[in-house]
Short mmCIF file of C-alpha atoms in Angstrom, two decimals:
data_model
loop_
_atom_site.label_atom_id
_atom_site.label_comp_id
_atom_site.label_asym_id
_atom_site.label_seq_id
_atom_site.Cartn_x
_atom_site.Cartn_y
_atom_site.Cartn_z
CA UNK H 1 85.34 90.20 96.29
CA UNK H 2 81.69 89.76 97.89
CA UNK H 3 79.25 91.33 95.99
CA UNK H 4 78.38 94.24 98.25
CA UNK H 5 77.68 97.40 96.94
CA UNK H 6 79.69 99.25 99.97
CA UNK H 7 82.67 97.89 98.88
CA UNK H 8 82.00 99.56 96.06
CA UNK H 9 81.99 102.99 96.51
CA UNK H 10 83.33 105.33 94.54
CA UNK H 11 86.56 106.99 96.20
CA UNK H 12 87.65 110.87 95.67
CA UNK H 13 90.13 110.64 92.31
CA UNK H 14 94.15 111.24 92.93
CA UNK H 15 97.15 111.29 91.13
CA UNK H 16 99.00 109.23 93.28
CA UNK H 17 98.81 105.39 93.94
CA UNK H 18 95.84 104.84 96.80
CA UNK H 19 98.69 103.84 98.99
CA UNK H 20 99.82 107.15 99.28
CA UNK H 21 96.79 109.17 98.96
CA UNK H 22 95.36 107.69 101.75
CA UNK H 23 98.23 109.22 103.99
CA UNK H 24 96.72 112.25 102.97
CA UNK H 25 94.19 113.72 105.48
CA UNK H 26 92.05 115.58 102.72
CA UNK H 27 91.59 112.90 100.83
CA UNK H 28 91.24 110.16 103.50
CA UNK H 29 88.19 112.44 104.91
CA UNK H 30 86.67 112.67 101.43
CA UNK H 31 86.71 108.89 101.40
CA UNK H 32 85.34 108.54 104.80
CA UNK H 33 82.50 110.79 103.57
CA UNK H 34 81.89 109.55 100.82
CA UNK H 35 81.50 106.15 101.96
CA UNK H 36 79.68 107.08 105.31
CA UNK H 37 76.88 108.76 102.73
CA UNK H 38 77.21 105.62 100.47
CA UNK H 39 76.77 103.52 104.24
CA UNK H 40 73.46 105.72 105.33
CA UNK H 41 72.06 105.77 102.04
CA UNK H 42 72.32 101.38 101.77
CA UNK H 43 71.17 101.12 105.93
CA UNK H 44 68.20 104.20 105.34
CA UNK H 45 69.92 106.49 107.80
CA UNK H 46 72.16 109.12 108.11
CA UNK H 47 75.10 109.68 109.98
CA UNK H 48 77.02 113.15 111.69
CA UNK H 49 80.73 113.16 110.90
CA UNK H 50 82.68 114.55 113.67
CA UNK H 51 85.94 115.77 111.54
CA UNK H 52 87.97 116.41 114.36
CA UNK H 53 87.73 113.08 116.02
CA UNK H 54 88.14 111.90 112.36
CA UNK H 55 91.67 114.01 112.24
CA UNK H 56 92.86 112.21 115.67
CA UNK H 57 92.08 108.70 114.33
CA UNK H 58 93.50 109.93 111.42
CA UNK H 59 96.81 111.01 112.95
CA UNK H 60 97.33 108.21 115.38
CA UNK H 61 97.04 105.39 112.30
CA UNK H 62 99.40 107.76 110.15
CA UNK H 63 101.82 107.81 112.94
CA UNK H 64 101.72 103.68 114.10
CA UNK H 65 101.78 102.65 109.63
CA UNK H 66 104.75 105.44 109.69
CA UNK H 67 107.11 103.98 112.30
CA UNK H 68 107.01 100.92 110.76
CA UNK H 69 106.64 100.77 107.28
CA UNK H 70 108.84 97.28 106.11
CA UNK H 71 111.89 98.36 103.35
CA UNK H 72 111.73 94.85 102.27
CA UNK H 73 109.21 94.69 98.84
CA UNK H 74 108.75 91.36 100.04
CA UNK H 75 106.57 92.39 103.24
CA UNK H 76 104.50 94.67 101.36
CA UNK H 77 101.38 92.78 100.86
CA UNK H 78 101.08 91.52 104.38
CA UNK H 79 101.05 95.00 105.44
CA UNK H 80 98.42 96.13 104.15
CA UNK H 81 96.54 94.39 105.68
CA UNK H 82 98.07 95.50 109.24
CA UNK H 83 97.20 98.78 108.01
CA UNK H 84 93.75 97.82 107.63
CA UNK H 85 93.38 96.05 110.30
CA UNK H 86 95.02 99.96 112.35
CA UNK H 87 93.20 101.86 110.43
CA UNK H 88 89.74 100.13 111.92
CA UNK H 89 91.23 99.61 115.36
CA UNK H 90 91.46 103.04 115.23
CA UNK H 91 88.45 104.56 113.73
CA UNK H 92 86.11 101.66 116.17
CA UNK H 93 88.01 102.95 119.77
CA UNK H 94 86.99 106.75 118.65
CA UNK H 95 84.10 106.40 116.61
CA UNK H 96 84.41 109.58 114.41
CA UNK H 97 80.49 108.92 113.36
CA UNK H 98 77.11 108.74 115.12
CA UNK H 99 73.78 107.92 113.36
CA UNK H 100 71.06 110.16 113.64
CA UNK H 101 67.94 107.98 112.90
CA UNK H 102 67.20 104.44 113.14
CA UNK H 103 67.99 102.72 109.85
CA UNK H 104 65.09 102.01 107.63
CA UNK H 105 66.50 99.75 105.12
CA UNK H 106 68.27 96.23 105.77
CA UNK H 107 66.43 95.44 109.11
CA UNK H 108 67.68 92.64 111.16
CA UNK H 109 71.02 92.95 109.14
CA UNK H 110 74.72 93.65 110.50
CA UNK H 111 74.65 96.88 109.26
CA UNK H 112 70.93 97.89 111.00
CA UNK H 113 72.16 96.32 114.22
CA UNK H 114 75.90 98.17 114.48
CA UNK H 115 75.70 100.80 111.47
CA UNK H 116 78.54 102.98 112.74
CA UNK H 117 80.72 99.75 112.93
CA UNK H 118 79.40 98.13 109.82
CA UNK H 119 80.21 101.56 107.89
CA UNK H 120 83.73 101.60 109.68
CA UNK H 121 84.58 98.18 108.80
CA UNK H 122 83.20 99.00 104.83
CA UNK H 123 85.20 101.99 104.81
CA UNK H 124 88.89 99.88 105.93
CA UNK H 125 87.64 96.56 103.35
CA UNK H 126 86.61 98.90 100.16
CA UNK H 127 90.08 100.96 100.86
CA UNK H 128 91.99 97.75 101.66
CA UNK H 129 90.31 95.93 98.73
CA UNK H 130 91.36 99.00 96.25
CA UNK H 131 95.30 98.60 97.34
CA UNK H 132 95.35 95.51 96.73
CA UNK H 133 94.13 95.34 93.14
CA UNK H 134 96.25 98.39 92.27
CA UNK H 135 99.39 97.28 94.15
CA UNK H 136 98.94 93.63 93.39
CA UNK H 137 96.24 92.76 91.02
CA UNK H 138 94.07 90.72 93.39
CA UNK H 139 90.97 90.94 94.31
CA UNK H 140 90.15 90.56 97.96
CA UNK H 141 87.38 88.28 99.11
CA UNK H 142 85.20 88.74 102.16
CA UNK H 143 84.22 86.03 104.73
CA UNK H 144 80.48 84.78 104.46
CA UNK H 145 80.74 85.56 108.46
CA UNK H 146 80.48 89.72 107.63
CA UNK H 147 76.42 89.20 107.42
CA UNK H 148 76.32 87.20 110.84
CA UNK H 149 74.70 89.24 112.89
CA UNK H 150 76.01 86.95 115.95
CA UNK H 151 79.81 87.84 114.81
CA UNK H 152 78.95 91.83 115.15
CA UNK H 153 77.13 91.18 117.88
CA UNK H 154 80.63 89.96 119.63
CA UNK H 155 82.70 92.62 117.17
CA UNK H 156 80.50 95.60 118.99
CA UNK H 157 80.67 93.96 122.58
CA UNK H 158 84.09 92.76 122.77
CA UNK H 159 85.81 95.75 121.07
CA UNK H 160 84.61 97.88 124.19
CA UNK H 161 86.63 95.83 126.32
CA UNK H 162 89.32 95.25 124.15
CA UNK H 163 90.79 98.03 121.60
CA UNK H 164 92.89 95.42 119.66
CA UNK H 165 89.64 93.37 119.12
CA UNK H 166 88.55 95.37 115.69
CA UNK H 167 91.82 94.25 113.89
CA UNK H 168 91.24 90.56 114.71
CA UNK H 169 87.61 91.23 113.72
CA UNK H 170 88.95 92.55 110.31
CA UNK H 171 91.52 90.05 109.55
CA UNK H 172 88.60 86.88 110.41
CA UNK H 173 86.40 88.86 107.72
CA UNK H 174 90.02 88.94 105.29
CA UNK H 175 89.88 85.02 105.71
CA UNK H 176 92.30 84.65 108.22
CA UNK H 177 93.13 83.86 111.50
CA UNK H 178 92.41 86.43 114.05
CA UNK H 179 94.96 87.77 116.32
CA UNK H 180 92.74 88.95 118.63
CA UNK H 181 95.39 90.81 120.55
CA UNK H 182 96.83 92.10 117.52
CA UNK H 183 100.03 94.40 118.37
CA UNK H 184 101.07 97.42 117.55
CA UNK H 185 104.25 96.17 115.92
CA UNK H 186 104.18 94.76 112.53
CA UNK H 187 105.75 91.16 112.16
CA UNK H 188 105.07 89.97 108.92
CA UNK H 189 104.57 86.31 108.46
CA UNK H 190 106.14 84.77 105.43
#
């Protein structure tokens, strides 16, 4: 896994696997705090949650991972990472978070130039890379390309033309290649 301290963060404790827990609304918002404070404190700004906007995201990813979550063991792993790649399709077409300030910390970086997407695309990775270590054992590493500012310069431009664009965006950073159209049906690729 890159060696960035958003990835990271701390997430709220459970007694179920992450897999489930994260279906939970109470504890996905305590993540999604948590890391948006962990995100504000690393970019030197701070952020306003709007919870319900956070609930409708929420809701909508719950309902697309829901209708089509494989019975075959096999497809597991593979999606995961479609539910990573929802999960921050949905949270980047309704931003649930707005910064308040200008960040003061990590100027000219992809997280200073975009810091709502930056902490939205943190949030799916760190959750994403914490399934698949306890599912699977394996650590998840991050493309060199999530500090070029000229690829979140096209993440932030072409995902307001294009709602599928995030999930491409979030499987290029995964090391793979983007389906920048990405649909809403799961078809995993073995």
């Amino acid at each position: 896994m890159s060696d960035m301290p958003l990835l990271r963060v701390a997430l709220p404790p459970t007694n179920q696997p992450l897999r489930l827990a994260v279906r939970r609304f109470r504890w996905f918002k305590l993540a999604f705090h948590a890391h948006v404070e962990a995100a504000g404190q690393h970019l030197g700004c701070a952020f306003a949650i709007d919870d319900e906007r956070l609930a409708d995201v929420f809701v909508r990813w719950l309902e697309a991972i829901d209708r089509q979550n494989p019975r075959d063991k096999a497809k597991r792993r593979a999606f995961f990472e479609f539910a990573a790649c929802l999960m921050l399709r949905e949270l980047i077409s309704d931003l649930p978070i707005a910064r308040t300030g200008e960040p003061t910390r990590q100027k000219g970086s992809a997280g200073a130039f975009w810091p709502e997407g930056y902490a939205s695309t943190m949030f799916c990775l760190s959750i994403h890379a914490a399934a698949m270590k306890q599912e699977f054992n394996l650590d998840v590493d991050i493309s060199p390309s999530v500090d070029d500012l000229r690829s979140w310069w096209s993440f932030k431009e072409n995902s307001a033309e294009n709602r599928s664009f995030p999930a491409g965006f979030l499987q290029k950073l995964l090391g793979h290649e983007p389906n920048w159209s990405m649909p809403d049906v799961f078809r995993a690729q073995l």
